[in-house]
mmCIF file of C-alpha atoms and ligand atoms in Angstrom:
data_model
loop_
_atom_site.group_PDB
_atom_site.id
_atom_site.type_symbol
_atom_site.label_atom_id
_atom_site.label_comp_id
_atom_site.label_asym_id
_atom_site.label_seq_id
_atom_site.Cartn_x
_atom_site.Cartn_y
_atom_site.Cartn_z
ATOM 1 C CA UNK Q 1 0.000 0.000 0.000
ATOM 2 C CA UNK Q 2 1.479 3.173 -0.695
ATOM 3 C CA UNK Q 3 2.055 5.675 1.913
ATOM 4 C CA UNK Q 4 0.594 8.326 1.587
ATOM 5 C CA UNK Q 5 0.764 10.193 5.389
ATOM 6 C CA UNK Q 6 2.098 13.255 3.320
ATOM 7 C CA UNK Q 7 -0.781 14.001 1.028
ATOM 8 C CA UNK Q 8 -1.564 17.125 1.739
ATOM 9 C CA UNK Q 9 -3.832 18.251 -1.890
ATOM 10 C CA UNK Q 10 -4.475 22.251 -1.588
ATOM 11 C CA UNK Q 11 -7.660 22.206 -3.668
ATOM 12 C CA UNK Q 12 -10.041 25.059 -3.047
ATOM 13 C CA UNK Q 13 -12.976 26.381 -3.996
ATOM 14 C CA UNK Q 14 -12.575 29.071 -6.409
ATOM 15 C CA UNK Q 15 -12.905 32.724 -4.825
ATOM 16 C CA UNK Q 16 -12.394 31.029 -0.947
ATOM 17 C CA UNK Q 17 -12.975 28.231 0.930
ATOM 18 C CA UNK Q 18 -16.737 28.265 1.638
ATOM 19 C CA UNK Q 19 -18.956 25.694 0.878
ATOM 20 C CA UNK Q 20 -21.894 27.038 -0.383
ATOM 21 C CA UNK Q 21 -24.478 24.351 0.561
ATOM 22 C CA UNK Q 22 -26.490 24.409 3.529
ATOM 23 C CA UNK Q 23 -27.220 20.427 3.323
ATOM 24 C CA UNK Q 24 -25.410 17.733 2.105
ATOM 25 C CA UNK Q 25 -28.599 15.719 0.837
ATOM 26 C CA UNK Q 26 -26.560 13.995 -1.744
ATOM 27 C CA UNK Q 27 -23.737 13.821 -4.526
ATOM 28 C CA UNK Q 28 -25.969 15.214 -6.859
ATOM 29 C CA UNK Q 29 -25.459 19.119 -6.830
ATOM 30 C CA UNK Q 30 -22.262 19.330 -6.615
ATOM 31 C CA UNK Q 31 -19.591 20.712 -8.395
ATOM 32 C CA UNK Q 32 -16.316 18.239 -9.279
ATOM 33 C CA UNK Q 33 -14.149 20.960 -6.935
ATOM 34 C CA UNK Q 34 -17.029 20.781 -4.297
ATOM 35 C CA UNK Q 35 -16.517 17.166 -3.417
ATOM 36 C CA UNK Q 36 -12.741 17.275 -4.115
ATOM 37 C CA UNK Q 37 -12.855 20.121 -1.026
ATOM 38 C CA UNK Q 38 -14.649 18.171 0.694
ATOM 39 C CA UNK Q 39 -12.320 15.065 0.317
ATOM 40 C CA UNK Q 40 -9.171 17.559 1.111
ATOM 41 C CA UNK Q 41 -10.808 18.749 4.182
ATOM 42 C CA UNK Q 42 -11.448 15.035 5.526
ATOM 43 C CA UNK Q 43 -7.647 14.342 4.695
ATOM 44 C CA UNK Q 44 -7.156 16.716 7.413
ATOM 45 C CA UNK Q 45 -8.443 14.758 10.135
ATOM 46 C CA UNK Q 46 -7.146 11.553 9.083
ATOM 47 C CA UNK Q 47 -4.092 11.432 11.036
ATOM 48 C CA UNK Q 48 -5.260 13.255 14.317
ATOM 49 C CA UNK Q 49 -7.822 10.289 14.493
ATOM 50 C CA UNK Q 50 -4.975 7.910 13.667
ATOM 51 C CA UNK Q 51 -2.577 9.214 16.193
ATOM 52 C CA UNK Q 52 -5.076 10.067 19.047
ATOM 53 C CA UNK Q 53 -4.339 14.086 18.889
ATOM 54 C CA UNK Q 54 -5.136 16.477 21.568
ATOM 55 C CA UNK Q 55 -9.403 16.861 20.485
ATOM 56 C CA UNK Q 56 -10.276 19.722 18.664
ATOM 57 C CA UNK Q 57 -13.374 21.048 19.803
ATOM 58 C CA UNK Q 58 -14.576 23.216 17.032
ATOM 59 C CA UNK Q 59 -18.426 22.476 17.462
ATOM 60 C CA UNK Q 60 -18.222 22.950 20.885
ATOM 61 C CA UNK Q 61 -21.592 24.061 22.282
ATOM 62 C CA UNK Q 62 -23.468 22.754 19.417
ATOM 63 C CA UNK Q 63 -26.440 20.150 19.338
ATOM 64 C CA UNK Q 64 -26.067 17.041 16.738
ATOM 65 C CA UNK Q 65 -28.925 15.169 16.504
ATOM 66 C CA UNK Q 66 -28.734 11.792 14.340
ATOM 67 C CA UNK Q 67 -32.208 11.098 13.622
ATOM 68 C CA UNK Q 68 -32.197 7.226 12.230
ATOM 69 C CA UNK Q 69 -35.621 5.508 10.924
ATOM 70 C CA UNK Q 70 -33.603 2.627 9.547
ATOM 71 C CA UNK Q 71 -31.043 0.661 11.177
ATOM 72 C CA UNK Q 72 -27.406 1.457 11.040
ATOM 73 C CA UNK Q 73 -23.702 0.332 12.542
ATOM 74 C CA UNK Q 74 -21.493 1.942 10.881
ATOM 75 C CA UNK Q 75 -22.861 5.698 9.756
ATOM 76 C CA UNK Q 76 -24.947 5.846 13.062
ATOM 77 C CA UNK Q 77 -21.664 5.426 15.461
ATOM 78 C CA UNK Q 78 -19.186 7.579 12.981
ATOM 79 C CA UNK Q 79 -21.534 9.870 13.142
ATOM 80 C CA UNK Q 80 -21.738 10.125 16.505
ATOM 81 C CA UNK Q 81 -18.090 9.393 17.179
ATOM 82 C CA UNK Q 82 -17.237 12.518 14.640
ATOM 83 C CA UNK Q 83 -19.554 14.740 16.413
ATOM 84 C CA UNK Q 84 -17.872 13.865 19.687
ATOM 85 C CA UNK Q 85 -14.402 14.250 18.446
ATOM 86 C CA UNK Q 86 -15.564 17.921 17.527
ATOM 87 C CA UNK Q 87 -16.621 18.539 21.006
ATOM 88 C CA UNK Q 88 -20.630 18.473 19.809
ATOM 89 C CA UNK Q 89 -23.198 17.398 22.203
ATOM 90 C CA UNK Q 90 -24.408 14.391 20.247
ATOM 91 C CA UNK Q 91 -28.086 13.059 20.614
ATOM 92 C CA UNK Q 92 -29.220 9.654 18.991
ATOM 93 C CA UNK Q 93 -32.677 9.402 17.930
ATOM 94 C CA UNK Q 94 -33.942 5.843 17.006
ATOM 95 C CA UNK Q 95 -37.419 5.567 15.260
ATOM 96 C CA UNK Q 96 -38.149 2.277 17.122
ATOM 97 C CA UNK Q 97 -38.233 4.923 20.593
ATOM 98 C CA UNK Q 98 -40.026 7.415 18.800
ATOM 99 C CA UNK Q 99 -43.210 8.436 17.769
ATOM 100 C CA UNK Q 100 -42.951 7.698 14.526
ATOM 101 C CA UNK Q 101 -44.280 4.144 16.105
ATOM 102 C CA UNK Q 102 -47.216 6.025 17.222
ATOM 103 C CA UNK Q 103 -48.163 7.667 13.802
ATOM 104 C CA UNK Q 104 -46.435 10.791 13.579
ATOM 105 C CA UNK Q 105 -46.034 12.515 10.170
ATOM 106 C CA UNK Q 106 -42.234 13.071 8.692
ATOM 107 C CA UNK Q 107 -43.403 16.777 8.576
ATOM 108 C CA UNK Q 108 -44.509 16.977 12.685
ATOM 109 C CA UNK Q 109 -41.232 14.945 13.272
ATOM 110 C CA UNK Q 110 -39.083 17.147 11.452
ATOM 111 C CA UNK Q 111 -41.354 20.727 13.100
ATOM 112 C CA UNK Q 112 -40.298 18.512 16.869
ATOM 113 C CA UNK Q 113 -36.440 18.664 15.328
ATOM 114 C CA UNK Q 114 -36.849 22.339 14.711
ATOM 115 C CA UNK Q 115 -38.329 23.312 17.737
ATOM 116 C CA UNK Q 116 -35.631 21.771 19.838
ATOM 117 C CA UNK Q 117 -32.730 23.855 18.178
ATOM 118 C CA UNK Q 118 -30.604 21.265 16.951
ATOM 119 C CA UNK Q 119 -27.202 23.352 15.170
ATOM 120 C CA UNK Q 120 -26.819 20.193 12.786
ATOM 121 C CA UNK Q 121 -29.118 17.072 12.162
ATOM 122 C CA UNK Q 122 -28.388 13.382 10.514
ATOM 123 C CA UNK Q 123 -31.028 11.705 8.898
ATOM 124 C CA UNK Q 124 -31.288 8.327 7.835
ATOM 125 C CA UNK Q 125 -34.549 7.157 6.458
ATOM 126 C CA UNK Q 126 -36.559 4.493 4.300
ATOM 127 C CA UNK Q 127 -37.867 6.783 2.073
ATOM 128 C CA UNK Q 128 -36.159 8.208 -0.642
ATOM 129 C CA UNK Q 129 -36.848 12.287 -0.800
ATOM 130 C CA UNK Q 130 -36.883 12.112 2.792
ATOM 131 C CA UNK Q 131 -34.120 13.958 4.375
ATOM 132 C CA UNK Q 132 -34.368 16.710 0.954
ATOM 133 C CA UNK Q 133 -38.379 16.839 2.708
ATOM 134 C CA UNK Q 134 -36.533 17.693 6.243
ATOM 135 C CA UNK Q 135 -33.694 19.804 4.842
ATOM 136 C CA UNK Q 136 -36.795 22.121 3.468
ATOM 137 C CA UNK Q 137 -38.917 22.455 7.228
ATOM 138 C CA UNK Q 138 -35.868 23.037 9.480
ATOM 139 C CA UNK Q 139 -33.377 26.213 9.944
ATOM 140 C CA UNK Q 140 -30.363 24.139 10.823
ATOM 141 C CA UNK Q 141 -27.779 21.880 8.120
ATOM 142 C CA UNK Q 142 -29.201 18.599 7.310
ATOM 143 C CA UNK Q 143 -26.948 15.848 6.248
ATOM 144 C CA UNK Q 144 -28.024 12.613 4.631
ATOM 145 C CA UNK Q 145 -26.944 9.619 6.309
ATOM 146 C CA UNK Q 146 -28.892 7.590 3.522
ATOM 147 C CA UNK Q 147 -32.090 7.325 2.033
ATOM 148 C CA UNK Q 148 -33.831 4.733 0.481
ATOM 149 C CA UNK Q 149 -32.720 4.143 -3.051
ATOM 150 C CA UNK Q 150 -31.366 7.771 -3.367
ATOM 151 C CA UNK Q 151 -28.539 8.878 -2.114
ATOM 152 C CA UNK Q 152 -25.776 7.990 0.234
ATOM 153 C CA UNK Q 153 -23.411 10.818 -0.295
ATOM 154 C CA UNK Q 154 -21.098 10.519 2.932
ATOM 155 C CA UNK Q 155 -20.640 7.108 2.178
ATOM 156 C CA UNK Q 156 -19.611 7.910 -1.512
ATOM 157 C CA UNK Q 157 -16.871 10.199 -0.431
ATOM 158 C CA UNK Q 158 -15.212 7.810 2.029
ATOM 159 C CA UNK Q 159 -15.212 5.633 -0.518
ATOM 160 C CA UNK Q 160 -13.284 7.794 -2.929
ATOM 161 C CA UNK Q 161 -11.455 9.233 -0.394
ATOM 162 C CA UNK Q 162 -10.365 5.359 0.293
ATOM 163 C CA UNK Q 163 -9.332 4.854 -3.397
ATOM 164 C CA UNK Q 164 -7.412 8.349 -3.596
ATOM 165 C CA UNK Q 165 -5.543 7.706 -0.984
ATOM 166 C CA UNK Q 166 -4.641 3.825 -2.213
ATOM 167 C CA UNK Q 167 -4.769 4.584 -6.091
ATOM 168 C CA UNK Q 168 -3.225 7.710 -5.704
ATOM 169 C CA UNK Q 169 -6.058 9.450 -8.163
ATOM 170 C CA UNK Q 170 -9.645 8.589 -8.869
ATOM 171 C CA UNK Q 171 -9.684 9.900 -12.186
ATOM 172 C CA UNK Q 172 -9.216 7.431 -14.696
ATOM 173 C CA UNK Q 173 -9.334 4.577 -12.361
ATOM 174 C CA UNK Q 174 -11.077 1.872 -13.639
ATOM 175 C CA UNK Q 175 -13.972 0.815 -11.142
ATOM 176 C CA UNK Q 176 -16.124 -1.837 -11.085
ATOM 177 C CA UNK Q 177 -19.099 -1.813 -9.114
ATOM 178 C CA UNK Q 178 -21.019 -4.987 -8.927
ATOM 179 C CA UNK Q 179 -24.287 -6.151 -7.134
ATOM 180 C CA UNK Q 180 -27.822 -4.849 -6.485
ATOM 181 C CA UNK Q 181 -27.341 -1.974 -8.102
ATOM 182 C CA UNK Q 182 -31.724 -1.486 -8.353
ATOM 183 C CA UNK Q 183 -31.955 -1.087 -4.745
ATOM 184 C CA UNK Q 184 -28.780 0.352 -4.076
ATOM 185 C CA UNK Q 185 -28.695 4.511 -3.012
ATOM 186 C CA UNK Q 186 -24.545 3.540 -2.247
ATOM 187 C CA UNK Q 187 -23.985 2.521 -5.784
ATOM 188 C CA UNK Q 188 -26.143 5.912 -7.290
ATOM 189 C CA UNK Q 189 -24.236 8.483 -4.841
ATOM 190 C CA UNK Q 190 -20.866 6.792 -5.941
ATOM 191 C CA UNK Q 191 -21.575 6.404 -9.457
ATOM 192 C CA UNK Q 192 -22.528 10.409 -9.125
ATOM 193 C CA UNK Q 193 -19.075 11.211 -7.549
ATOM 194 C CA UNK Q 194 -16.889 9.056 -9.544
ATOM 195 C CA UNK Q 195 -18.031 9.958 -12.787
ATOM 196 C CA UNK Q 196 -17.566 13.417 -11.978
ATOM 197 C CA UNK Q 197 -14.135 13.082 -10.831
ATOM 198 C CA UNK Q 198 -13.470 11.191 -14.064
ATOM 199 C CA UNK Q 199 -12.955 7.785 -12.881
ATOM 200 C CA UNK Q 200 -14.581 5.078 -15.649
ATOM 201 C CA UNK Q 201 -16.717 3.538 -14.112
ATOM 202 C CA UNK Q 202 -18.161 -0.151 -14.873
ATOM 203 C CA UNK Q 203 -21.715 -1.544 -13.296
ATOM 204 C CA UNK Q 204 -22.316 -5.292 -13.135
ATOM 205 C CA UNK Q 205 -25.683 -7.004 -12.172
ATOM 206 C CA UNK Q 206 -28.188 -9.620 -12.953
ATOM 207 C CA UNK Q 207 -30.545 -8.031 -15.305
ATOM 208 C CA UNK Q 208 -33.454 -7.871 -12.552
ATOM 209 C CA UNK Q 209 -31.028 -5.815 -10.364
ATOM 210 C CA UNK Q 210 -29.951 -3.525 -13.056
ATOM 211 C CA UNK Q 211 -31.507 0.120 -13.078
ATOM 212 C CA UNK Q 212 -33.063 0.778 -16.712
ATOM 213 C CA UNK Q 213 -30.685 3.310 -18.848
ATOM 214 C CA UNK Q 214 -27.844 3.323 -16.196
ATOM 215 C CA UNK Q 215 -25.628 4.208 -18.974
ATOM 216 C CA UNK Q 216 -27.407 7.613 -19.020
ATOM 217 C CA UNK Q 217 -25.095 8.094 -15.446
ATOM 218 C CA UNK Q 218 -21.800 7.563 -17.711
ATOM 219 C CA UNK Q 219 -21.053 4.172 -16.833
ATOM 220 C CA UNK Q 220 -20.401 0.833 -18.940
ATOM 221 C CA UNK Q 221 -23.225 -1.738 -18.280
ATOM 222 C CA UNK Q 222 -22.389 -5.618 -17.546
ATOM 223 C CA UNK Q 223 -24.050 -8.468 -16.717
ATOM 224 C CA UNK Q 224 -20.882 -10.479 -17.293
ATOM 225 C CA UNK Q 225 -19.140 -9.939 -13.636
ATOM 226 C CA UNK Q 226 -15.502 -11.902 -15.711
ATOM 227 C CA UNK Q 227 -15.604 -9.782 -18.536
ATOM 228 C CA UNK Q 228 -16.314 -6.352 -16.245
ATOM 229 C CA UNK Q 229 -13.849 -7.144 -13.552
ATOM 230 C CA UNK Q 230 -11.057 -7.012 -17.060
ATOM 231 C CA UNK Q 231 -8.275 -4.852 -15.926
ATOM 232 C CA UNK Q 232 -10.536 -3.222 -12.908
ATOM 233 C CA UNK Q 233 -8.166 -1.196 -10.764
ATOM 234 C CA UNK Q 234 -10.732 -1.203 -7.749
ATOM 235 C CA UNK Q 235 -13.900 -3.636 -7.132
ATOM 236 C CA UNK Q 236 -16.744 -2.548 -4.567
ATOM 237 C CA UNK Q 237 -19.217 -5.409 -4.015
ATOM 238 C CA UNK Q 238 -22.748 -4.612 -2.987
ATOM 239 C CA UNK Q 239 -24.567 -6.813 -0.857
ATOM 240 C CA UNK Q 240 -28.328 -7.953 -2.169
ATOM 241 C CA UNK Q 241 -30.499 -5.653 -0.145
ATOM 242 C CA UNK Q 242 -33.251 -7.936 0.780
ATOM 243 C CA UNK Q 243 -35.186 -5.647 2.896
ATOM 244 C CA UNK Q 244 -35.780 -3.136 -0.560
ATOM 245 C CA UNK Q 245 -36.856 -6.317 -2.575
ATOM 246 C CA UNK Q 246 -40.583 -7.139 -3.343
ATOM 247 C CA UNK Q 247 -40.333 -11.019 -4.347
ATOM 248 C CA UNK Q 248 -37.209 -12.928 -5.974
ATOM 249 C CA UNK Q 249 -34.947 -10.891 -8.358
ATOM 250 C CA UNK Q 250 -32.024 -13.790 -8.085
ATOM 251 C CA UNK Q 251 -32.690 -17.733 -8.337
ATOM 252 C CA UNK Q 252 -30.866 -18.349 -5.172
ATOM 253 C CA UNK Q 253 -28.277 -16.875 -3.302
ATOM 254 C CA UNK Q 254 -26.069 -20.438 -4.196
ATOM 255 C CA UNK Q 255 -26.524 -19.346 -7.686
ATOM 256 C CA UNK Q 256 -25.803 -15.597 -7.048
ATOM 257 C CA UNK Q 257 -22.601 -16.674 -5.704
ATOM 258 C CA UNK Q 258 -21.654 -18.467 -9.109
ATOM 259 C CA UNK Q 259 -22.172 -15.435 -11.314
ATOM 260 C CA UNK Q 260 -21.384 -12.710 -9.160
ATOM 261 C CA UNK Q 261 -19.921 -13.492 -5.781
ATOM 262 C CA UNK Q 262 -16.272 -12.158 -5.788
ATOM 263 C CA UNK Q 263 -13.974 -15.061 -5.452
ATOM 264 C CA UNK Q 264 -10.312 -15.340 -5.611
ATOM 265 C CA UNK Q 265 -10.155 -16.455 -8.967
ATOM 266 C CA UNK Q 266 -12.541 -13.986 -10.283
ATOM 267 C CA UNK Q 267 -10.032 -11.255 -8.732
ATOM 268 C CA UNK Q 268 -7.766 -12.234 -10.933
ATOM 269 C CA UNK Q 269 -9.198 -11.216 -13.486
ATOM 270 C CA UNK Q 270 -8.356 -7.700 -12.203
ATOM 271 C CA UNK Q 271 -5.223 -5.910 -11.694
ATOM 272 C CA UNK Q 272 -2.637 -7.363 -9.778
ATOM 273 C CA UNK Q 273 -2.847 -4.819 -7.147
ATOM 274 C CA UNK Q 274 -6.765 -3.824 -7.609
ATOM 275 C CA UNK Q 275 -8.667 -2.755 -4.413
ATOM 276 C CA UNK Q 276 -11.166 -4.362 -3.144
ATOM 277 C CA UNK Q 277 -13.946 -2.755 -1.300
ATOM 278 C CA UNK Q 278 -17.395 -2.988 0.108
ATOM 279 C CA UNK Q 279 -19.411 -0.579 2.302
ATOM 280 C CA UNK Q 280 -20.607 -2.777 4.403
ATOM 281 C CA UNK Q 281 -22.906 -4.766 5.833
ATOM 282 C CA UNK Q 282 -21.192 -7.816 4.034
ATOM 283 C CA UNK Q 283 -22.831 -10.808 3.576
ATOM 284 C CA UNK Q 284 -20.207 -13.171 3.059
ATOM 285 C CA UNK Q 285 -20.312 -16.039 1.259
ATOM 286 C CA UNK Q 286 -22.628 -14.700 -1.177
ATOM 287 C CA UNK Q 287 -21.072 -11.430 -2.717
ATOM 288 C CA UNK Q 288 -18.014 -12.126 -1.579
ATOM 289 C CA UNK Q 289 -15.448 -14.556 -0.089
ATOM 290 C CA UNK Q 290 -14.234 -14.114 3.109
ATOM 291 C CA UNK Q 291 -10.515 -14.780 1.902
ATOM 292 C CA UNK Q 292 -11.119 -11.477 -0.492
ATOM 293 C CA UNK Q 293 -12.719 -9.655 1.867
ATOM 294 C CA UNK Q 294 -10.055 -10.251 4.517
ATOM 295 C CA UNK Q 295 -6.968 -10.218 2.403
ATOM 296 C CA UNK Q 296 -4.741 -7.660 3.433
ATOM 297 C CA UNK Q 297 -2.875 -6.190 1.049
ATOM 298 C CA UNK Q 298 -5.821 -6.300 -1.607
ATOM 299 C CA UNK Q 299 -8.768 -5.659 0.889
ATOM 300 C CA UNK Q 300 -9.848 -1.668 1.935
ATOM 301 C CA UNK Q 301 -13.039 -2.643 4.209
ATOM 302 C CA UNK Q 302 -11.516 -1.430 7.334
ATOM 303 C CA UNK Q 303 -9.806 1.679 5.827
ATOM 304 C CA UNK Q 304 -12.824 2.299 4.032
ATOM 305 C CA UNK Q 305 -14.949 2.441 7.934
ATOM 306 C CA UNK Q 306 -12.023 4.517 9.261
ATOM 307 C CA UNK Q 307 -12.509 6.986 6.511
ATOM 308 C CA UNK Q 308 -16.002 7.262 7.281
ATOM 309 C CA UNK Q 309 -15.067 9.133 10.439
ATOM 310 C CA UNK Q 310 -12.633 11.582 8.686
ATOM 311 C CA UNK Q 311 -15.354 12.418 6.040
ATOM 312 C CA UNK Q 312 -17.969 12.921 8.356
ATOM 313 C CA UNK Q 313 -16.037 15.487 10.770
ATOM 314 C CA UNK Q 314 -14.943 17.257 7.921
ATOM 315 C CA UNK Q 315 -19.266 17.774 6.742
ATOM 316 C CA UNK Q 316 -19.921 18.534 10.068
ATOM 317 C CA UNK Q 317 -17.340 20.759 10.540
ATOM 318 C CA UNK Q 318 -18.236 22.779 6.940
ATOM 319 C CA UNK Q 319 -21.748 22.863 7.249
ATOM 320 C CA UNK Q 320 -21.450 24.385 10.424
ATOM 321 C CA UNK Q 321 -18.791 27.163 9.546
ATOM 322 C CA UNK Q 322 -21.686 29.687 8.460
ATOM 323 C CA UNK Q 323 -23.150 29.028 11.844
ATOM 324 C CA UNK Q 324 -20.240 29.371 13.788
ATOM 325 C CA UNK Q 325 -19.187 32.783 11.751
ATOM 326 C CA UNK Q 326 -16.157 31.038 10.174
ATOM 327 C CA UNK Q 327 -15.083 31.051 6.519
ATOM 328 C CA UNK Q 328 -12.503 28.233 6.800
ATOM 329 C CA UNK Q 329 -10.606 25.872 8.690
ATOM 330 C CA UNK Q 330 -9.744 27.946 11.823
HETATM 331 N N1 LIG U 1 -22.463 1.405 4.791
HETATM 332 C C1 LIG U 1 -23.501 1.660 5.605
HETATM 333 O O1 LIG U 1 -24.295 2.557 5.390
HETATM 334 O O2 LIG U 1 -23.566 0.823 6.692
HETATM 335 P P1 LIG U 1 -24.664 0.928 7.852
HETATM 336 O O3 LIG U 1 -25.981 0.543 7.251
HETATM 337 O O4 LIG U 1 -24.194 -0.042 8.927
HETATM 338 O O5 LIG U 1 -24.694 2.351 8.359
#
């Protein structure tokens, strides 16, 4: 793995440093030198979390509240872990405690957000349209933590901030992103940011799992996982999301396996050195062998999770500059 400990990339946003988006409801939106900001200003925290540095408590006196309606592990506790490494008072909401149960409308939920005076709020939901519903009804930032089928943005820049760091450049990489791509908001907020950071990207899936007109997003098509993975400089599986699926779209998961579960032979079909990467939950066994998902010199996962908490201090930290009357990093 290269080391890369000295990348320091100085890439601002034309005319200053500020941000000029009040949410972060998803990759789409932004500008090529938005999320490339964005993925400098995580670098920055990257090695204070690795090395344990005296805490930085820029948000300090500020509310977070990570509202989830859908379970979570790993953007729920980043979340909360980034907002606590910033010195925010962090406060989980989980719809299974709240009265969502009891009926309440997204709209009444969102006015009770409001009213309390959250400074910054993280939504995950079921519903695609969601959180951009919540963004509209409340006077603090809003960041997506997922929704639905739409967007996963945070996750999307972890995940290129993963293959920057270990490809040294995401443009022109060639990525292959393979699984159930219909049901899959990960897959549609990374397509969105690698394409516009000029990766090529490839999509693989059973025909059932494959959005109609996906090209239209300026990716290459398979259903062919041998012939996609040809000369693929990073793989990201993507587990079959179960919970999103109305009735059978594979014959088995046996028979998933065969055609599109990431085995060590089928990874050689890649580069020597190609990434491998998933965002987790895995389900292994199915999309992808616990040998490839463990390996260690070919195998991100981990990186990919401690990422997650780099990205997410630096959107908490830039969506609440405007609050806290600062332009930039200070
Ligand atoms: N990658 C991801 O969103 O994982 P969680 O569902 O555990 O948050």
């Amino acid at each position: 793995m290269p080391d890369m400990s000295d990348h320091r990339p100085a890439t601002l946003i034309p005319g200053g440093a500020v941000f000029p988006h009040r949410h972060l409801t998803g990759i789409e939106g932004l500008q090529p030198h938005e999320i490339m900001f964005l993925l400098d200003e995580a670098e920055r925290w990257i090695m204070p979390n690795a090395e344990h540095a005296a805490p930085d408590k820029r948000l300090a006196g500020l509310t977070q509240i990570n509202a989830f309606f859908e379970n979570s592990t790993r953007t729920l506790l980043s979340f909360e872990i980034a907002g606590k490494r910033l010195g925010a008072d962090v406060v989980n909401m989980h719809a299974a405690q709240s009265s969502v149960k009891k009926g309440e409308t997204l709209i009444d939920t969102a006015m009770t957000l409001n009213a309390m005076r959250a400074d910054v709020i993280v939504i995950r939901h079921m519903s695609s349209g969601a959180v951009r519903l919540i963004a509209d009804k409340v006077d603090c930032p809003v960041l997506n933590a997922g929704d639905g089928r739409h967007e996963h943005p945070t996750q999307a820049l972890l995940d290129a901030l993963t293959i920057r760091r270990r490809r040294g450049a995401i443009a022109h990489q060639r990525v292959v992103i393979c699984g159930d791509l219909l049901h899959s908001r990960v897959a549609r907020s990374n397509i969105l940011a690698l394409t516009a950071l000029a990766a090529e990207v490839r999509v693989c899936a059973p025909t059932t799992l494959m959005p109609p007109a996906i090209e239209r997003m300026g990716v290459t098509a398979f259903t062919d996982f041998d012939a996609a993975l040809d000369g693929a400089d990073v793989v990201m599986m993507l587990r079959l999301q179960t919970e999103r699926m109305s009735g059978g779209y594979v014959p088995s998961p046996r028979e998933y396996r065969l055609r599109y579960g990431l085995t060590p032979e089928r990874l050689a079909r890649a580069k020597p050195d190609a990434l491998v990467m998933h965002p987790g939950p895995m389900n292994r066994g199915i999309e992808i062998d616990s040998s490839v998902a463990d390996h260690a010199e070919r195998s991100a996962i981990t990186e990919q999770v401690a990422m997650g908490v780099a990205v997410r201090m630096a959107c908490l930290d830039v969506l609440t500059r405007r609050a806290r009357g600062v332009e930039g990093w200070a």
